[in-house]
Short mmCIF file of C-alpha atoms in Angstrom, two decimals:
data_model
loop_
_atom_site.label_atom_id
_atom_site.label_comp_id
_atom_site.label_asym_id
_atom_site.label_seq_id
_atom_site.Cartn_x
_atom_site.Cartn_y
_atom_site.Cartn_z
CA MET A 1 -0.17 0.10 0.06
CA SER A 2 1.51 3.47 -1.14
CA GLU A 3 1.63 6.25 1.39
CA GLU A 4 -0.73 9.35 0.89
CA VAL A 5 1.29 11.76 -1.32
CA GLU A 6 0.16 15.17 -2.73
CA VAL A 7 -0.24 14.94 -6.50
CA ASP A 8 -1.52 17.53 -9.37
CA PHE A 9 -3.79 14.45 -10.85
CA GLU A 10 -4.58 11.18 -10.01
CA VAL A 11 -3.59 9.89 -13.54
CA ILE A 12 -1.60 11.71 -16.23
CA VAL A 13 -2.17 10.29 -19.83
CA ILE A 14 0.44 10.88 -22.43
CA GLY A 15 -1.43 10.91 -25.89
CA GLY A 16 -4.34 12.37 -27.49
CA GLY A 17 -5.35 9.39 -29.78
CA VAL A 18 -7.81 6.81 -29.27
CA ALA A 19 -6.32 5.31 -26.94
CA GLY A 20 -5.50 8.21 -24.89
CA CYS A 21 -8.59 9.50 -25.26
CA VAL A 22 -10.70 6.27 -24.39
CA ALA A 23 -8.68 5.90 -21.15
CA ALA A 24 -8.90 9.36 -20.02
CA TYR A 25 -12.95 9.49 -20.40
CA THR A 26 -13.48 6.00 -18.59
CA LEU A 27 -11.08 6.96 -15.75
CA ALA A 28 -12.67 10.48 -15.40
CA GLY A 29 -16.19 8.63 -15.73
CA GLN A 30 -15.12 6.65 -12.88
CA GLY A 31 -14.52 9.72 -10.78
CA HIS A 32 -10.86 10.37 -10.96
CA GLU A 33 -8.91 13.38 -11.57
CA VAL A 34 -7.24 13.02 -15.25
CA LEU A 35 -4.66 15.11 -16.98
CA LEU A 36 -4.71 14.18 -20.88
CA ILE A 37 -1.42 15.88 -22.65
CA GLU A 38 -0.97 16.08 -26.12
CA ARG A 39 2.08 17.03 -27.91
CA ALA A 40 -0.05 18.62 -30.94
CA MET A 41 -1.61 22.10 -30.48
CA GLU A 42 -4.71 20.55 -31.42
CA PRO A 43 -5.67 16.89 -30.92
CA GLY A 44 -5.56 15.05 -34.50
CA SER A 45 -3.39 17.55 -36.09
CA LYS A 46 -0.27 15.60 -36.02
CA ASN A 47 -2.32 12.51 -36.77
CA LEU A 48 -2.17 11.32 -40.68
CA SER A 49 -3.69 8.12 -39.69
CA GLY A 50 -7.46 7.76 -40.82
CA GLY A 51 -9.15 4.17 -41.94
CA VAL A 52 -11.24 1.35 -41.62
CA PHE A 53 -12.14 1.77 -37.36
CA TYR A 54 -13.75 -1.79 -36.31
CA CYS A 55 -15.88 0.41 -33.89
CA ARG A 56 -18.14 -1.78 -31.93
CA VAL A 57 -15.73 -1.73 -28.88
CA MET A 58 -16.59 1.97 -28.72
CA GLU A 59 -20.23 1.63 -28.22
CA GLN A 60 -19.13 0.20 -24.78
CA VAL A 61 -17.47 3.71 -24.03
CA PHE A 62 -20.00 6.25 -26.11
CA PRO A 63 -23.56 4.63 -26.48
CA ASP A 64 -24.76 5.30 -29.93
CA PHE A 65 -20.80 6.13 -31.04
CA VAL A 66 -21.39 5.72 -34.65
CA ASN A 67 -24.69 8.09 -35.03
CA GLU A 68 -22.77 10.84 -32.64
CA ALA A 69 -19.08 10.53 -33.55
CA PRO A 70 -17.70 12.19 -36.95
CA VAL A 71 -17.59 8.89 -38.79
CA GLU A 72 -17.06 9.27 -42.57
CA ARG A 73 -19.19 5.96 -43.73
CA ARG A 74 -20.24 2.39 -42.80
CA ILE A 75 -18.19 -0.27 -44.49
CA THR A 76 -19.94 -2.83 -46.71
CA ARG A 77 -17.88 -3.55 -49.31
CA ASN A 78 -14.53 -5.43 -48.60
CA ILE A 79 -12.21 -5.74 -51.79
CA VAL A 80 -8.97 -7.72 -51.57
CA SER A 81 -6.98 -6.80 -54.82
CA LEU A 82 -3.99 -8.44 -56.32
CA LEU A 83 -2.37 -5.75 -58.47
CA ASN A 84 -0.19 -6.79 -61.02
CA GLU A 85 1.35 -4.20 -63.89
CA LYS A 86 -1.72 -4.67 -66.13
CA SER A 87 -4.10 -6.49 -64.26
CA ALA A 88 -5.76 -6.81 -61.32
CA VAL A 89 -7.96 -9.84 -59.65
CA ASN A 90 -10.17 -8.79 -56.88
CA ILE A 91 -12.42 -10.60 -54.33
CA ASP A 92 -15.29 -8.39 -54.01
CA TYR A 93 -17.26 -8.99 -50.63
CA TRP A 94 -20.52 -7.15 -49.81
CA ASP A 95 -22.85 -7.80 -47.16
CA GLN A 96 -25.68 -5.04 -45.91
CA ARG A 97 -25.29 -6.89 -42.52
CA LEU A 98 -22.22 -5.11 -41.90
CA ALA A 99 -24.18 -1.90 -41.79
CA GLU A 100 -26.49 -2.52 -38.75
CA PRO A 101 -24.93 -2.47 -36.39
CA ALA A 102 -22.06 -0.76 -38.05
CA ASN A 103 -19.15 -3.23 -37.71
CA ALA A 104 -16.50 -0.81 -39.33
CA VAL A 105 -16.53 2.60 -40.32
CA THR A 106 -13.93 5.00 -42.04
CA VAL A 107 -12.72 7.82 -39.97
CA LEU A 108 -10.31 10.85 -40.36
CA ARG A 109 -8.29 11.18 -37.15
CA ALA A 110 -8.09 14.90 -37.40
CA LYS A 111 -12.13 15.00 -36.71
CA LEU A 112 -12.39 12.02 -34.66
CA ASP A 113 -9.53 12.87 -31.96
CA LEU A 114 -10.71 16.40 -31.64
CA TRP A 115 -14.15 14.94 -30.93
CA LEU A 116 -12.88 12.43 -28.63
CA SER A 117 -10.84 15.14 -26.54
CA GLU A 118 -13.88 17.16 -26.54
CA LYS A 119 -16.02 14.33 -24.97
CA CYS A 120 -12.98 13.93 -22.53
CA GLU A 121 -13.38 17.59 -21.34
CA GLU A 122 -17.01 17.15 -21.03
CA ALA A 123 -16.22 13.91 -18.74
CA GLY A 124 -14.16 16.58 -16.46
CA VAL A 125 -10.89 15.51 -17.92
CA THR A 126 -8.25 18.66 -18.17
CA VAL A 127 -6.68 18.51 -21.56
CA MET A 128 -3.48 20.04 -22.22
CA PRO A 129 -2.57 20.46 -25.69
CA GLY A 130 0.54 21.62 -27.21
CA VAL A 131 2.82 20.20 -24.68
CA LYS A 132 5.80 17.73 -25.12
CA VAL A 133 6.53 15.61 -22.33
CA ASP A 134 10.43 14.91 -22.09
CA SER A 135 10.63 12.21 -19.40
CA LEU A 136 9.20 10.40 -16.59
CA ILE A 137 9.77 11.21 -12.79
CA ILE A 138 10.81 7.94 -11.10
CA GLU A 139 11.40 7.94 -7.46
CA ASN A 140 12.38 4.58 -5.58
CA GLY A 141 11.70 2.68 -8.80
CA GLN A 142 7.90 3.91 -9.07
CA VAL A 143 6.61 6.46 -11.71
CA VAL A 144 5.22 9.52 -10.04
CA GLY A 145 4.78 11.62 -13.19
CA VAL A 146 6.24 13.57 -15.46
CA ARG A 147 8.27 16.37 -16.96
CA ALA A 148 7.43 18.96 -19.40
CA GLY A 149 10.24 21.53 -19.94
CA GLU A 150 10.61 22.91 -16.95
CA ASP A 151 7.17 21.95 -15.39
CA GLU A 152 7.03 18.82 -13.39
CA LEU A 153 3.33 17.17 -12.81
CA ARG A 154 2.71 14.50 -10.31
CA SER A 155 0.31 11.66 -10.06
CA HIS A 156 -0.20 8.55 -8.75
CA VAL A 157 -0.27 6.88 -12.53
CA VAL A 158 0.91 7.60 -15.90
CA VAL A 159 -0.63 6.10 -18.69
CA ALA A 160 1.51 6.09 -21.71
CA ALA A 161 -0.21 6.28 -25.27
CA ASP A 162 2.36 8.22 -26.95
CA GLY A 163 2.26 6.34 -30.09
CA VAL A 164 4.71 3.82 -32.36
CA ASN A 165 7.82 5.79 -31.27
CA SER A 166 7.02 5.52 -27.82
CA PHE A 167 10.11 7.18 -26.14
CA ILE A 168 8.06 6.72 -22.66
CA ALA A 169 8.30 2.95 -23.01
CA GLN A 170 11.81 3.28 -23.99
CA GLN A 171 12.69 5.39 -21.04
CA ALA A 172 11.15 2.90 -18.33
CA GLY A 173 13.31 0.00 -20.02
CA ILE A 174 9.74 -1.85 -21.44
CA ARG A 175 11.16 -1.47 -25.20
CA ALA A 176 14.27 -1.16 -26.76
CA LYS A 177 14.43 0.76 -30.03
CA GLU A 178 12.51 -1.04 -32.82
CA PRO A 179 14.43 -3.06 -35.66
CA LYS A 180 13.34 -1.69 -38.89
CA LYS A 181 11.57 -5.31 -39.68
CA HIS A 182 9.04 -4.56 -37.01
CA LEU A 183 8.13 -0.96 -38.46
CA ALA A 184 6.89 0.45 -41.73
CA VAL A 185 6.39 3.66 -43.38
CA GLY A 186 2.93 4.86 -44.54
CA VAL A 187 2.51 7.07 -47.12
CA LYS A 188 -1.34 8.42 -47.58
CA SER A 189 -3.12 10.64 -49.50
CA VAL A 190 -6.72 12.39 -49.22
CA ILE A 191 -8.53 12.96 -52.53
CA ALA A 192 -11.79 14.96 -52.91
CA LEU A 193 -14.47 13.80 -55.04
CA PRO A 194 -18.01 14.95 -55.00
CA GLU A 195 -20.26 12.58 -53.04
CA LYS A 196 -22.37 11.40 -56.09
CA VAL A 197 -19.73 10.46 -58.06
CA LEU A 198 -17.52 8.73 -55.16
CA GLU A 199 -20.77 6.57 -54.77
CA ASP A 200 -21.40 5.79 -58.37
CA ARG A 201 -17.60 4.79 -58.89
CA PHE A 202 -17.35 2.77 -55.71
CA ASN A 203 -21.03 1.30 -56.06
CA VAL A 204 -22.02 2.44 -52.31
CA ARG A 205 -25.09 4.37 -51.11
CA ASP A 206 -26.94 5.58 -47.97
CA ASN A 207 -23.55 6.49 -46.00
CA CYS A 208 -21.83 3.07 -46.71
CA GLY A 209 -18.40 2.51 -48.21
CA ALA A 210 -15.84 0.31 -49.35
CA ALA A 211 -12.47 -1.01 -48.32
CA TYR A 212 -9.71 -2.12 -50.41
CA ALA A 213 -6.64 -3.98 -49.28
CA MET A 214 -4.30 -4.25 -51.87
CA VAL A 215 -1.00 -6.40 -52.71
CA GLY A 216 1.38 -6.85 -55.59
CA ASP A 217 2.06 -3.92 -57.81
CA ALA A 218 0.63 -1.61 -55.32
CA THR A 219 3.82 -1.59 -53.73
CA GLN A 220 5.94 -2.33 -56.51
CA GLY A 221 6.62 -5.74 -54.90
CA VAL A 222 7.84 -4.34 -51.61
CA ALA A 223 6.75 -6.25 -48.65
CA GLY A 224 3.55 -4.36 -47.27
CA GLY A 225 0.40 -3.48 -48.94
CA ALA A 226 -1.63 -0.65 -49.99
CA PHE A 227 -5.34 0.49 -49.06
CA MET A 228 -7.87 2.57 -50.07
CA TYR A 229 -11.32 3.74 -48.26
CA THR A 230 -13.94 5.48 -49.11
CA ASN A 231 -15.11 8.63 -46.83
CA LYS A 232 -17.99 10.79 -47.21
CA ASP A 233 -16.72 12.95 -50.17
CA SER A 234 -13.29 11.90 -50.46
CA VAL A 235 -11.03 8.63 -50.75
CA SER A 236 -7.94 7.98 -48.21
CA ILE A 237 -5.48 6.06 -50.19
CA GLY A 238 -1.92 4.85 -49.42
CA VAL A 239 0.63 2.43 -49.12
CA VAL A 240 2.53 1.10 -46.10
CA MET A 241 5.42 -0.91 -46.64
CA ARG A 242 8.05 -2.46 -44.06
CA LEU A 243 11.36 -0.60 -43.50
CA ASP A 244 13.88 -2.75 -44.00
CA ASP A 245 12.53 -4.23 -47.21
CA LEU A 246 11.73 -0.71 -48.69
CA GLU A 247 15.51 0.17 -48.19
CA ALA A 248 16.70 -3.06 -49.66
CA SER A 249 14.95 -2.42 -52.89
CA GLY A 250 16.13 1.25 -53.09
CA LEU A 251 12.70 2.41 -54.17
CA SER A 252 11.31 5.93 -52.75
CA SER A 253 7.91 5.47 -50.18
CA SER A 254 6.48 8.47 -52.06
CA ASP A 255 7.33 7.29 -55.58
CA VAL A 256 5.87 3.98 -54.79
CA HIS A 257 2.66 5.99 -53.52
CA ASP A 258 2.47 7.90 -56.80
CA HIS A 259 2.80 4.64 -58.78
CA LEU A 260 -0.12 3.33 -57.07
CA LEU A 261 -2.34 6.46 -57.73
CA THR A 262 -1.57 5.86 -61.89
CA HIS A 263 -2.22 2.26 -61.88
CA PRO A 264 -4.94 1.57 -64.74
CA ALA A 265 -7.52 -0.25 -62.19
CA ILE A 266 -7.33 2.71 -59.69
CA ALA A 267 -6.73 5.80 -61.77
CA PRO A 268 -10.16 5.67 -63.01
CA LEU A 269 -11.50 5.50 -59.59
CA LEU A 270 -9.57 8.94 -58.49
CA GLU A 271 -10.16 10.84 -61.74
CA ASP A 272 -10.37 14.61 -61.44
CA GLY A 273 -10.29 14.36 -57.82
CA GLU A 274 -8.59 16.99 -55.67
CA LEU A 275 -5.83 16.35 -53.30
CA LEU A 276 -6.79 17.69 -49.76
CA GLU A 277 -4.03 16.02 -47.91
CA TYR A 278 -0.66 14.42 -48.35
CA GLY A 279 1.76 13.19 -45.48
CA CYS A 280 4.41 10.19 -44.35
CA HIS A 281 4.15 8.58 -41.04
CA LEU A 282 5.97 5.58 -39.33
CA THR A 283 3.85 2.63 -38.34
CA ILE A 284 3.77 -0.72 -36.54
CA GLU A 285 4.46 -3.68 -39.25
CA ASP A 286 4.82 -6.70 -36.71
CA GLY A 287 2.76 -5.91 -33.67
CA PRO A 288 2.76 -9.33 -32.43
CA GLN A 289 6.37 -9.36 -32.29
CA MET A 290 6.36 -5.97 -30.60
CA VAL A 291 3.79 -7.12 -27.86
CA THR A 292 5.23 -8.69 -24.68
CA HIS A 293 3.99 -9.60 -21.51
CA ASP A 294 5.99 -6.45 -20.11
CA LEU A 295 4.20 -3.53 -20.58
CA THR A 296 4.04 -2.25 -17.01
CA ARG A 297 6.20 -0.64 -14.25
CA PRO A 298 4.88 0.54 -10.76
CA GLY A 299 2.62 3.43 -11.42
CA LEU A 300 2.84 3.19 -15.33
CA VAL A 301 1.28 1.20 -17.77
CA ILE A 302 1.55 1.39 -21.53
CA ILE A 303 -1.31 0.92 -24.25
CA GLY A 304 -2.07 1.20 -27.72
CA ASP A 305 0.57 1.77 -30.57
CA ALA A 306 3.11 2.23 -28.00
CA ALA A 307 2.43 -1.36 -26.57
CA GLY A 308 2.53 -2.54 -30.16
CA PHE A 309 -1.25 -3.33 -30.59
CA THR A 310 -1.31 -3.28 -34.35
CA LEU A 311 -2.51 -6.36 -36.93
CA ASN A 312 -2.19 -6.80 -40.16
CA THR A 313 -3.77 -10.15 -41.39
CA GLY A 314 -3.39 -9.11 -44.90
CA LEU A 315 -7.35 -8.96 -45.04
CA THR A 316 -7.75 -6.35 -42.20
CA ILE A 317 -5.61 -3.80 -40.58
CA ARG A 318 -6.37 -3.08 -36.91
CA GLY A 319 -5.08 -0.65 -34.43
CA MET A 320 -7.84 1.67 -33.56
CA ASP A 321 -9.90 -0.75 -32.29
CA LEU A 322 -7.22 -2.57 -30.51
CA ALA A 323 -5.98 0.53 -29.03
CA ALA A 324 -9.28 1.53 -27.49
CA GLY A 325 -9.68 -2.24 -26.13
CA SER A 326 -6.21 -1.96 -24.44
CA ALA A 327 -7.40 1.32 -23.15
CA LEU A 328 -10.53 -0.35 -21.43
CA ALA A 329 -8.41 -3.04 -20.02
CA ALA A 330 -5.72 -0.57 -18.45
CA SER A 331 -8.49 1.64 -17.06
CA THR A 332 -9.96 -1.00 -14.98
CA ALA A 333 -6.49 -2.03 -13.59
CA VAL A 334 -6.11 1.65 -12.90
CA HIS A 335 -9.22 2.33 -11.27
CA ALA A 336 -8.49 -0.45 -9.13
CA ALA A 337 -5.10 0.65 -8.08
CA LEU A 338 -6.61 3.92 -7.36
CA GLU A 339 -9.16 2.69 -5.23
CA SER A 340 -7.03 0.60 -3.34
CA GLY A 341 -4.15 3.13 -3.07
CA ASP A 342 -1.52 0.48 -4.37
CA PHE A 343 0.61 1.22 -7.15
CA SER A 344 3.06 -1.25 -7.19
CA GLN A 345 4.13 -3.57 -9.62
CA SER A 346 2.10 -6.20 -9.01
CA ALA A 347 -1.41 -3.77 -8.90
CA MET A 348 -0.19 -2.42 -12.56
CA ASP A 349 0.06 -5.81 -13.50
CA ARG A 350 -3.70 -6.34 -13.35
CA TYR A 351 -3.70 -4.94 -16.64
CA LEU A 352 -1.94 -7.74 -18.25
CA SER A 353 -4.46 -10.06 -17.16
CA GLU A 354 -7.45 -7.93 -18.17
CA LEU A 355 -5.52 -7.74 -21.47
CA LYS A 356 -5.14 -11.50 -21.79
CA SER A 357 -8.90 -12.06 -20.93
CA SER A 358 -10.37 -9.14 -23.63
CA PHE A 359 -10.62 -9.63 -27.52
CA VAL A 360 -7.18 -7.47 -27.52
CA GLY A 361 -4.94 -9.88 -26.06
CA GLN A 362 -6.90 -12.97 -27.50
CA ASP A 363 -6.80 -11.74 -31.23
CA MET A 364 -3.17 -10.58 -31.02
CA GLN A 365 -2.54 -14.32 -30.10
CA THR A 366 -4.80 -15.98 -32.50
CA TYR A 367 -2.96 -14.12 -35.45
CA ALA A 368 0.58 -13.88 -34.16
CA LYS A 369 1.43 -15.69 -37.30
CA ALA A 370 0.26 -13.11 -39.72
CA PRO A 371 3.05 -10.88 -39.89
CA ALA A 372 5.41 -13.79 -40.84
CA PHE A 373 3.07 -15.01 -43.42
CA LEU A 374 3.52 -11.81 -45.01
CA GLU A 375 6.94 -11.48 -45.30
CA ARG A 376 6.98 -14.27 -48.17
CA PRO A 377 7.75 -12.75 -51.17
CA ARG A 378 5.59 -14.57 -53.55
CA MET A 379 3.01 -13.02 -52.03
CA TYR A 380 3.64 -9.71 -53.93
CA LYS A 381 4.16 -11.01 -57.32
CA ASP A 382 3.97 -14.34 -58.25
CA TYR A 383 0.53 -15.15 -56.45
CA GLY A 384 -1.15 -12.08 -58.20
CA ARG A 385 0.34 -12.75 -61.84
CA LEU A 386 -0.47 -16.72 -61.41
CA ALA A 387 -4.27 -15.24 -60.76
CA ALA A 388 -4.25 -13.43 -63.65
CA GLU A 389 -3.00 -15.66 -65.95
CA VAL A 390 -5.66 -18.33 -64.98
CA PHE A 391 -8.34 -15.86 -65.73
CA TYR A 392 -6.82 -14.82 -68.81
CA GLY A 393 -6.91 -18.23 -69.84
CA VAL A 394 -10.63 -18.41 -68.81
CA PHE A 395 -11.69 -15.21 -70.43
CA ASN A 396 -9.55 -15.02 -73.64
CA HIS A 397 -11.70 -16.36 -75.96
CA ASP A 398 -9.07 -16.13 -79.03
CA LEU A 399 -10.90 -18.77 -81.24
CA ARG A 400 -8.89 -21.57 -80.35
CA PRO A 401 -10.92 -24.65 -78.42
CA ARG A 402 -11.74 -24.08 -75.01
CA ARG A 403 -9.64 -25.86 -72.37
CA HIS A 404 -10.97 -26.99 -69.10
CA ILE A 405 -9.90 -24.86 -66.37
CA MET A 406 -7.85 -27.00 -64.56
CA LYS A 407 -5.76 -27.46 -67.67
CA VAL A 408 -5.26 -23.73 -67.79
CA ALA A 409 -4.62 -23.53 -63.87
CA MET A 410 -1.81 -26.17 -64.65
CA ASP A 411 -0.25 -24.34 -67.50
CA ALA A 412 -0.21 -21.07 -65.40
CA PHE A 413 1.35 -22.77 -62.48
CA LYS A 414 4.06 -24.34 -64.64
CA ALA A 415 4.62 -21.31 -66.75
CA SER A 416 5.05 -19.14 -63.22
CA GLY A 417 8.19 -20.65 -61.76
CA LEU A 418 6.33 -21.39 -58.67
CA ARG A 419 7.15 -24.78 -57.11
CA LEU A 420 4.38 -26.97 -55.85
CA ARG A 421 6.33 -27.31 -52.48
CA ASP A 422 6.25 -23.59 -51.99
CA LEU A 423 2.35 -23.55 -52.93
CA ILE A 424 1.62 -25.91 -50.21
CA SER A 425 4.06 -24.51 -47.98
CA ASP A 426 2.41 -20.89 -48.44
CA GLY A 427 -1.22 -22.24 -48.15
CA LEU A 428 -0.25 -24.08 -45.07
CA ALA A 429 1.05 -21.07 -43.48
CA GLY A 430 -1.71 -18.97 -44.50
CA ILE A 431 -4.22 -21.45 -42.96
CA LYS A 432 -2.12 -21.24 -39.35
CA ALA A 433 -1.73 -17.46 -39.80
CA LEU A 434 -5.67 -16.36 -40.31
#
């Protein structure tokens, strides 16, 4: 049991993204004095993220979230696209059941994060934007606050939600500098289109939208992928490439991004659009390898991207829902610690048990092998070309007698240079990963 000490706030949360705001809002709703520190002058203004938010977790925090929050569209079409230089093979899944209750929505983080911070203020959180935390205050092995410039702010607990390059986690000795294979660089554009034009091109209506996951020529063979999401009257599109593989390729991330925008399967969807936003950001590529069981110190918990909670299965890219889920797990542990006055290592470790029993911990374990599966180079060139050759053989009626599709597929496979053992190995790895 900790002695009574004078503090400025019971809890200090670092980072005004989804994780930080959910943690701050939840703890304030439980009656605690919470400070939310955000280095940007306005929450969301530095966040280039924005995409698909698997949002059902947010209904636990903000009832009627989808109708109240500044979301863009409800995703009812999910397209997985294998892009080649002059062809594309798509799996196009549409399901109206994904609209109600909303399964996933597109968001623009500048709008969403500002709304979240305003909800925090309404709940009694003190929001302090434009402040950069320089270090933790650690006394007798326990985190007791933060330093920002010449100021010291003291608390019983610090919640670090300071993003991918969490210097708080590094200072606490929880994370070393991540190797490049665990990180990726993302380049994204937001392109405005008239609402009616967008709906016609992407075959969506009534606030519903489409999400594309693309591999292959989308990144010019670099490990990673590309995305395209419909907002209300704009499209978010970009590439995410593993940092080590990008460097080895000698390609420029901006050039790969621009190449995607001119791809013959993509360019018509964006034609005559107006560029609203363009940016580059470091992100997590191998979340399961970054997440450890070491996410706490006395008086400290690490949540969201800072803890590595991101999942890319090749079919879905998740981060915001995991951030929110980790924030809820942390809030449960921190609330219990504040109620008991115990901020020891064992008290903070309740966060780990809450994570383990939540969808966050279980999903991270389920998809732990997905990043390694996506490292296989054949995913980014060979299989897209093979699929295109098979379909070309089916649909190219060149007046020669038709052949059975199995014969077409076998000939395409032999011409691809792929080995049967590689195909089997990749197939089994995909099943295990997904």
